[in-house]
Short mmCIF file of C-alpha atoms in Angstrom, two decimals:
data_model
loop_
_atom_site.label_atom_id
_atom_site.label_comp_id
_atom_site.label_asym_id
_atom_site.label_seq_id
_atom_site.Cartn_x
_atom_site.Cartn_y
_atom_site.Cartn_z
CA MET A 12 69.89 98.05 116.09
CA LEU A 13 70.89 95.28 113.70
CA TYR A 14 74.08 93.87 115.18
CA LEU A 15 74.09 94.64 118.91
CA ARG A 16 71.84 93.44 121.68
CA VAL A 17 70.67 96.95 122.49
CA PRO A 18 66.85 97.21 122.33
CA ALA A 19 65.66 99.15 119.30
CA HIS A 20 63.95 101.90 121.32
CA ALA A 21 67.14 102.42 123.34
CA ALA A 22 69.29 102.59 120.21
CA VAL A 23 67.00 105.23 118.72
CA GLY A 24 66.95 107.28 121.91
CA GLU A 25 70.71 107.13 122.46
CA THR A 26 71.47 108.08 118.85
CA ALA A 27 69.16 111.08 118.99
CA GLY A 28 70.68 112.02 122.34
CA ALA A 29 74.17 111.88 120.86
CA ALA A 30 73.10 114.34 118.18
CA ARG A 31 71.91 116.77 120.83
CA LEU A 32 75.19 116.39 122.77
CA LEU A 33 77.04 117.29 119.57
CA SER A 34 74.89 120.44 119.23
CA LYS A 35 73.18 118.93 116.19
CA ALA A 36 69.63 119.16 117.46
CA TRP A 37 68.41 119.69 113.90
CA ALA A 38 69.48 116.11 113.13
CA THR A 39 67.40 114.44 115.81
CA ARG A 40 64.23 114.33 113.72
CA VAL A 41 66.07 112.89 110.74
CA LEU A 42 67.73 110.23 112.89
CA ASN A 43 64.48 109.40 114.64
CA GLY A 44 62.65 109.08 111.34
CA CYS A 45 65.28 106.89 109.68
CA LEU A 46 65.79 104.60 112.65
CA ARG A 47 62.09 104.20 113.36
CA ARG A 48 61.48 103.25 109.76
CA LEU A 49 64.35 100.74 109.91
CA GLN A 50 62.80 99.30 113.06
CA ARG A 51 59.42 98.86 111.35
CA GLU A 52 60.59 97.77 107.88
CA SER A 53 64.00 96.19 108.46
CA THR A 54 63.35 93.02 106.46
CA THR A 55 62.07 94.85 103.39
CA LEU A 56 64.72 97.58 103.52
CA LEU A 57 67.64 95.19 103.97
CA ALA A 58 66.45 93.01 101.09
CA GLU A 59 66.24 96.10 98.89
CA VAL A 60 69.74 97.18 99.89
CA ASP A 61 71.19 93.74 99.21
CA ARG A 62 70.04 93.95 95.60
CA ASP A 63 72.74 96.58 95.05
CA PRO A 64 76.07 94.66 94.88
CA ALA A 65 78.09 97.72 95.86
CA VAL A 66 76.13 98.06 99.10
CA ALA A 67 75.84 94.34 99.81
CA LEU A 68 79.57 93.77 99.21
CA LEU A 69 80.70 97.01 100.91
CA HIS A 70 82.65 98.29 97.91
CA PRO A 71 82.32 101.50 95.89
CA ARG A 72 80.50 100.91 92.62
CA TRP A 73 83.52 101.64 90.46
CA TRP A 74 85.51 98.95 92.31
CA VAL A 75 82.71 96.43 91.79
CA LYS A 76 82.55 97.32 88.10
CA ALA A 77 86.32 96.88 87.70
CA PHE A 78 86.36 93.51 89.45
CA ARG A 79 83.31 92.35 87.52
CA GLN A 80 84.93 93.18 84.20
CA ALA A 81 88.25 91.61 85.16
CA TRP A 82 86.89 88.50 86.89
CA PRO A 83 83.34 87.81 85.68
CA ASP A 84 83.20 84.47 87.52
CA ASP A 85 84.99 85.53 90.70
CA TRP A 86 84.18 89.18 91.37
CA ARG A 87 81.82 88.43 94.26
CA ALA A 88 84.38 86.14 95.89
CA ILE A 89 87.03 88.84 95.48
CA CYS A 90 84.85 91.42 97.20
CA ASP A 91 83.96 88.95 99.95
CA ALA A 92 87.64 88.19 100.49
CA ASN A 93 88.43 91.90 100.69
CA ASN A 94 86.03 92.14 103.62
CA GLN A 95 87.77 89.38 105.57
CA PRO A 96 90.92 89.85 107.69
CA GLY A 97 94.01 88.43 106.06
CA PRO A 98 95.92 85.58 107.70
CA MET A 99 99.14 86.08 109.62
CA THR A 100 101.91 84.78 107.38
CA LEU A 101 105.55 84.31 108.31
CA ARG A 102 108.67 84.25 106.16
CA VAL A 103 111.38 81.99 107.53
CA ASN A 104 114.95 83.21 107.09
CA ARG A 105 116.77 80.40 105.27
CA ARG A 106 120.06 81.56 106.73
CA HIS A 107 118.84 80.16 110.06
CA GLY A 108 117.11 77.00 108.81
CA ASP A 109 114.19 75.98 106.64
CA ARG A 110 110.51 76.45 107.34
CA GLU A 111 109.95 72.82 108.35
CA MET A 112 112.47 73.27 111.16
CA TYR A 113 110.84 76.52 112.23
CA LEU A 114 107.39 74.92 112.15
CA GLU A 115 108.61 72.46 114.79
CA ARG A 116 109.99 75.30 116.90
CA LEU A 117 106.77 77.24 116.54
CA ASP A 118 104.61 74.44 117.95
CA SER A 119 101.45 76.34 116.98
CA PRO A 120 98.25 74.34 116.36
CA GLY A 121 96.89 75.08 112.90
CA ALA A 122 100.17 76.51 111.52
CA ARG A 123 100.77 75.23 108.00
CA LEU A 124 103.18 75.55 105.10
CA CYS A 125 102.23 78.09 102.44
CA PRO A 126 101.43 76.32 99.15
CA HIS A 127 103.29 78.77 96.88
CA ALA A 128 105.92 80.66 98.88
CA PRO A 129 108.76 78.24 99.68
CA ASP A 130 109.71 80.11 102.86
CA GLY A 131 106.19 80.85 104.09
CA LEU A 132 104.12 79.63 107.04
CA THR A 133 100.54 80.65 107.77
CA LEU A 134 99.21 80.83 111.32
CA GLU A 135 95.60 79.91 111.91
CA THR A 136 95.56 82.13 114.99
CA PRO A 137 97.56 85.41 114.85
CA CYS A 138 99.92 86.08 117.72
CA ASP A 139 102.14 88.83 119.08
CA ILE A 140 105.51 88.95 117.33
CA ALA A 141 107.13 88.70 120.77
CA GLU A 142 105.77 85.15 120.94
CA LEU A 143 107.51 84.10 117.72
CA PRO A 144 110.68 82.08 118.42
CA GLY A 145 113.75 83.89 117.14
CA PHE A 146 111.95 86.99 115.87
CA LYS A 147 114.33 89.43 117.52
CA GLU A 148 117.27 87.37 116.30
CA GLY A 149 116.07 87.60 112.69
CA HIS A 150 114.98 84.01 112.23
CA VAL A 151 111.53 84.97 110.97
CA SER A 152 109.59 87.95 109.60
CA ILE A 153 105.98 88.88 108.93
CA GLN A 154 105.20 88.98 105.21
CA ASP A 155 102.19 87.91 103.16
CA GLU A 156 102.63 84.87 100.96
CA ALA A 157 102.20 86.67 97.64
CA ALA A 158 104.75 89.33 98.64
CA GLN A 159 107.27 86.56 99.24
CA LEU A 160 107.02 85.50 95.60
CA ALA A 161 108.71 88.70 94.36
CA ALA A 162 112.15 87.46 95.40
CA VAL A 163 111.36 83.95 94.17
CA LEU A 164 110.43 85.24 90.70
CA LEU A 165 113.71 87.14 90.47
CA GLY A 166 115.64 83.99 91.36
CA PRO A 167 116.23 82.70 87.81
CA VAL A 168 117.80 86.04 86.91
CA ILE A 169 120.12 86.60 89.85
CA ALA A 170 120.80 83.14 91.33
CA PRO A 171 123.27 82.21 88.53
CA ARG A 172 125.18 85.44 89.18
CA PRO A 173 126.85 85.41 92.64
CA GLY A 174 127.40 89.00 93.69
CA ALA A 175 124.81 90.25 91.20
CA ARG A 176 124.13 93.96 91.35
CA VAL A 177 120.43 94.36 92.19
CA LEU A 178 118.25 97.43 92.75
CA ASP A 179 115.10 97.60 94.85
CA ALA A 180 113.69 100.82 93.43
CA CYS A 181 110.81 101.49 95.88
CA CYS A 182 112.12 99.52 98.81
CA ALA A 183 110.16 100.61 101.91
CA PRO A 184 109.24 99.03 104.25
CA GLY A 185 111.92 96.51 103.24
CA GLY A 186 110.30 93.07 103.26
CA LYS A 187 111.17 92.20 99.66
CA ALA A 188 114.69 93.64 99.94
CA ALA A 189 115.32 91.55 103.05
CA HIS A 190 113.99 88.41 101.37
CA LEU A 191 116.32 88.93 98.40
CA LEU A 192 119.28 89.18 100.77
CA GLU A 193 118.17 86.08 102.68
CA LEU A 194 118.00 84.04 99.48
CA PHE A 195 120.86 85.28 97.33
CA ASP A 196 124.46 86.46 97.53
CA ILE A 197 123.91 89.86 95.93
CA ASP A 198 125.08 93.44 96.03
CA LEU A 199 121.77 95.18 96.81
CA GLN A 200 121.11 98.88 96.46
CA ALA A 201 117.76 99.99 97.87
CA ILE A 202 116.23 103.42 97.40
CA ASP A 203 113.07 105.13 98.56
CA SER A 204 111.87 108.71 98.39
CA ASP A 205 110.57 108.73 102.00
CA ASP A 206 113.26 109.10 104.65
CA ALA A 207 111.03 107.88 107.48
CA ARG A 208 110.14 104.72 105.56
CA LEU A 209 113.77 104.25 104.58
CA ALA A 210 114.63 104.20 108.28
CA ARG A 211 112.21 101.28 108.67
CA VAL A 212 114.14 99.40 106.00
CA GLU A 213 117.36 100.00 107.91
CA ASP A 214 115.78 98.68 111.12
CA THR A 215 114.45 95.60 109.33
CA LEU A 216 117.83 94.72 107.84
CA ALA A 217 119.57 95.31 111.16
CA ARG A 218 117.22 92.87 112.94
CA LEU A 219 117.87 90.25 110.28
CA GLY A 220 121.63 90.77 110.30
CA LEU A 221 121.63 91.80 106.64
CA SER A 222 123.26 94.70 104.84
CA ALA A 223 122.51 96.72 101.74
CA SER A 224 123.39 100.11 100.32
CA LEU A 225 120.44 102.31 101.32
CA ALA A 226 119.91 105.74 99.84
CA HIS A 227 117.23 108.37 99.58
CA GLY A 228 116.23 108.48 95.96
CA ASP A 229 113.34 109.11 93.61
CA ALA A 230 113.09 106.29 91.08
CA THR A 231 111.63 108.68 88.50
CA GLU A 232 115.00 110.46 88.51
CA ARG A 233 118.58 109.19 88.23
CA ASP A 234 120.55 111.53 90.48
CA TRP A 235 121.11 108.63 92.91
CA TRP A 236 122.60 106.35 90.21
CA ASP A 237 126.35 106.03 89.66
CA GLY A 238 125.90 104.85 86.07
CA THR A 239 126.79 101.20 86.69
CA ALA A 240 124.14 98.91 85.24
CA PHE A 241 122.15 96.57 87.47
CA ASP A 242 121.78 92.88 86.74
CA ALA A 243 118.15 93.09 87.90
CA ILE A 244 115.72 95.62 89.27
CA LEU A 245 112.75 95.00 91.54
CA LEU A 246 110.21 97.76 91.07
CA ASP A 247 107.26 97.54 93.44
CA ALA A 248 105.48 100.30 91.56
CA PRO A 249 102.72 102.39 93.18
CA CYS A 250 99.36 101.11 91.97
CA SER A 251 95.69 100.99 92.88
CA GLY A 252 96.33 98.66 95.81
CA SER A 253 93.16 96.73 95.04
CA GLY A 254 94.88 93.46 95.86
CA VAL A 255 95.68 94.48 99.44
CA ILE A 256 92.31 95.92 100.45
CA ARG A 257 91.82 93.46 103.28
CA ARG A 258 95.10 94.63 104.81
CA HIS A 259 94.23 98.28 104.19
CA PRO A 260 90.42 98.54 103.95
CA ASP A 261 90.57 102.32 103.82
CA ILE A 262 91.77 101.93 100.22
CA LYS A 263 88.15 101.31 99.21
CA ARG A 264 87.21 104.81 100.34
CA LEU A 265 90.41 106.76 99.77
CA ARG A 266 91.14 105.64 96.22
CA ARG A 267 89.30 107.45 93.41
CA PRO A 268 88.75 106.43 89.77
CA SER A 269 90.80 109.44 88.71
CA ASP A 270 93.77 108.05 90.64
CA ILE A 271 94.17 105.16 88.21
CA ALA A 272 95.30 107.31 85.29
CA LYS A 273 97.71 109.20 87.57
CA LEU A 274 99.15 105.97 88.92
CA ALA A 275 99.52 104.59 85.40
CA GLU A 276 101.38 107.72 84.40
CA LEU A 277 103.68 107.38 87.41
CA GLN A 278 104.30 103.72 86.59
CA ALA A 279 105.23 104.69 83.04
CA ARG A 280 107.67 107.33 84.30
CA LEU A 281 109.27 104.80 86.63
CA LEU A 282 109.63 102.21 83.88
CA ASP A 283 110.99 104.75 81.41
CA ASN A 284 113.57 105.93 83.92
CA LEU A 285 114.64 102.43 85.00
CA TRP A 286 114.41 100.79 81.58
CA PRO A 287 118.20 100.57 81.06
CA CYS A 288 117.90 97.43 83.21
CA TRP A 289 114.54 96.41 84.63
CA HIS A 290 113.14 92.94 85.02
CA ARG A 291 109.98 92.61 87.11
CA VAL A 292 107.12 94.81 88.23
CA ALA A 293 105.28 93.88 91.43
CA PRO A 294 101.82 95.52 91.52
CA CYS A 295 99.21 95.22 94.27
CA SER A 296 96.19 95.32 91.97
CA THR A 297 93.55 92.68 91.37
CA PRO A 298 92.14 93.96 88.04
CA PRO A 299 94.37 93.28 85.04
CA ALA A 300 96.97 95.72 83.83
CA ARG A 301 94.56 97.76 81.77
CA TYR A 302 93.25 99.33 84.97
CA CYS A 303 96.66 100.77 85.72
CA ARG A 304 98.01 101.08 82.18
CA ARG A 305 98.76 104.39 80.56
CA LYS A 306 96.64 104.76 77.44
CA THR A 307 99.39 106.39 75.39
CA PRO A 308 102.63 104.51 74.72
CA THR A 309 105.72 105.34 76.72
CA ARG A 310 108.80 106.45 74.86
CA SER A 311 110.57 103.85 72.77
CA ARG A 312 112.68 101.44 74.81
CA PRO A 313 115.23 99.86 72.43
CA SER A 314 116.16 96.34 73.47
CA SER A 315 119.84 97.10 72.93
CA SER A 316 119.77 99.49 75.87
CA ALA A 317 118.60 96.74 78.24
CA PRO A 318 119.98 93.36 77.22
CA GLN A 319 118.82 91.70 80.46
CA ALA A 320 115.27 93.11 80.39
CA SER A 321 112.33 90.83 79.79
CA ARG A 322 108.59 91.28 79.69
CA SER A 323 106.25 88.53 80.87
CA PRO A 324 103.24 88.64 78.55
CA ARG A 325 101.24 85.93 80.27
CA ARG A 326 98.79 86.52 83.09
CA THR A 327 98.18 83.28 84.96
CA ALA A 328 95.54 82.48 87.57
CA LEU A 329 97.37 79.74 89.40
CA PRO A 330 95.42 76.66 90.49
CA GLY A 331 95.87 75.59 94.09
CA GLY A 332 99.14 73.84 94.72
CA ASP A 333 100.84 74.74 91.43
CA PRO A 334 103.96 76.92 91.76
CA PRO A 335 104.28 79.99 89.56
CA ALA A 336 106.22 79.58 86.34
CA PRO A 337 109.54 81.47 86.62
CA ASP A 338 108.69 83.63 83.61
CA ALA A 339 105.02 84.27 84.41
CA SER A 340 103.23 87.15 86.00
CA PHE A 341 100.26 85.97 88.03
CA CYS A 342 97.07 87.00 89.70
CA ARG A 343 95.41 84.96 92.41
CA VAL A 344 91.69 85.01 93.07
CA PRO A 345 90.19 84.25 96.48
CA THR A 346 88.27 81.20 95.30
CA VAL A 347 91.67 79.57 94.90
CA THR A 348 93.82 80.95 97.71
CA THR A 349 93.95 83.29 100.68
CA ALA A 350 97.30 84.80 99.73
CA SER A 351 97.24 88.59 99.53
CA SER A 352 98.49 90.21 96.34
CA MET A 353 101.95 91.60 96.92
CA PRO A 354 101.89 93.73 100.07
CA ASP A 355 105.10 94.13 101.95
#
């Protein structure tokens, strides 16, 4: 009635008829009553609905509350951005040339360099991957701009160590692991607790001509570990996923407030288990850490047990065009950028 060109009386009749076809004759009066009222009072009813931010912005109330507390000046823009489709972003494999060279090969109107990810290109108009030059040969991959920054942020730790031993602790579907291998000469071990998703990692690396030691493993346990310390660990820890809603809009409905405490507990278990040598955490959450932080402290983590570990205390909302500081965690808001927050 509101968005299609179907006449109102036809929309009402067809909807009531559908109820009867579904053997829900009892619902026809309710549907008729609601739709007829909407037809008569649409302006008043829609204005009343729009006064409720959760309804107007198509987000559950608890999400709106969390965003509003975290970003008092930007929460509406965040919700609006969540309701928009994300751009198609490419990651150029440096082993086959830089992104400027690939941009020329691409010859796509509107394609542009990503402002923060040094290997990223954004397409104004999405296309089939079969149309991307060199995709099958591993010259390019699909990966959101923010996700590409995970490998970049690890660079200062592993770049000075050729052959560094690196762990990707929750590696599926493999985008960040592949990017690490494209950028650095490292000995990468990648684990995941889902065999089907681990197979996707293997396929991704095979397409790109890269290799890593892949193993089924639960990062909350250590039965997969041979006891040799890692120079760096990338832990893309399970989280609320609030930063990737536009890629996965069902998150808004599937996630529950009670999930946050459970996720925080899982994150704490992962960090406790990997603490002997962990460096970065890559969450996909827009609200600050307190929304996925366990309220009780984790067990003591003595610094002597992890000489290479570091914690980034700063949370930085990067202005457009400024690269992230190597030692800074960051959170982007949609009034500044269109980069999604760390999906793979």
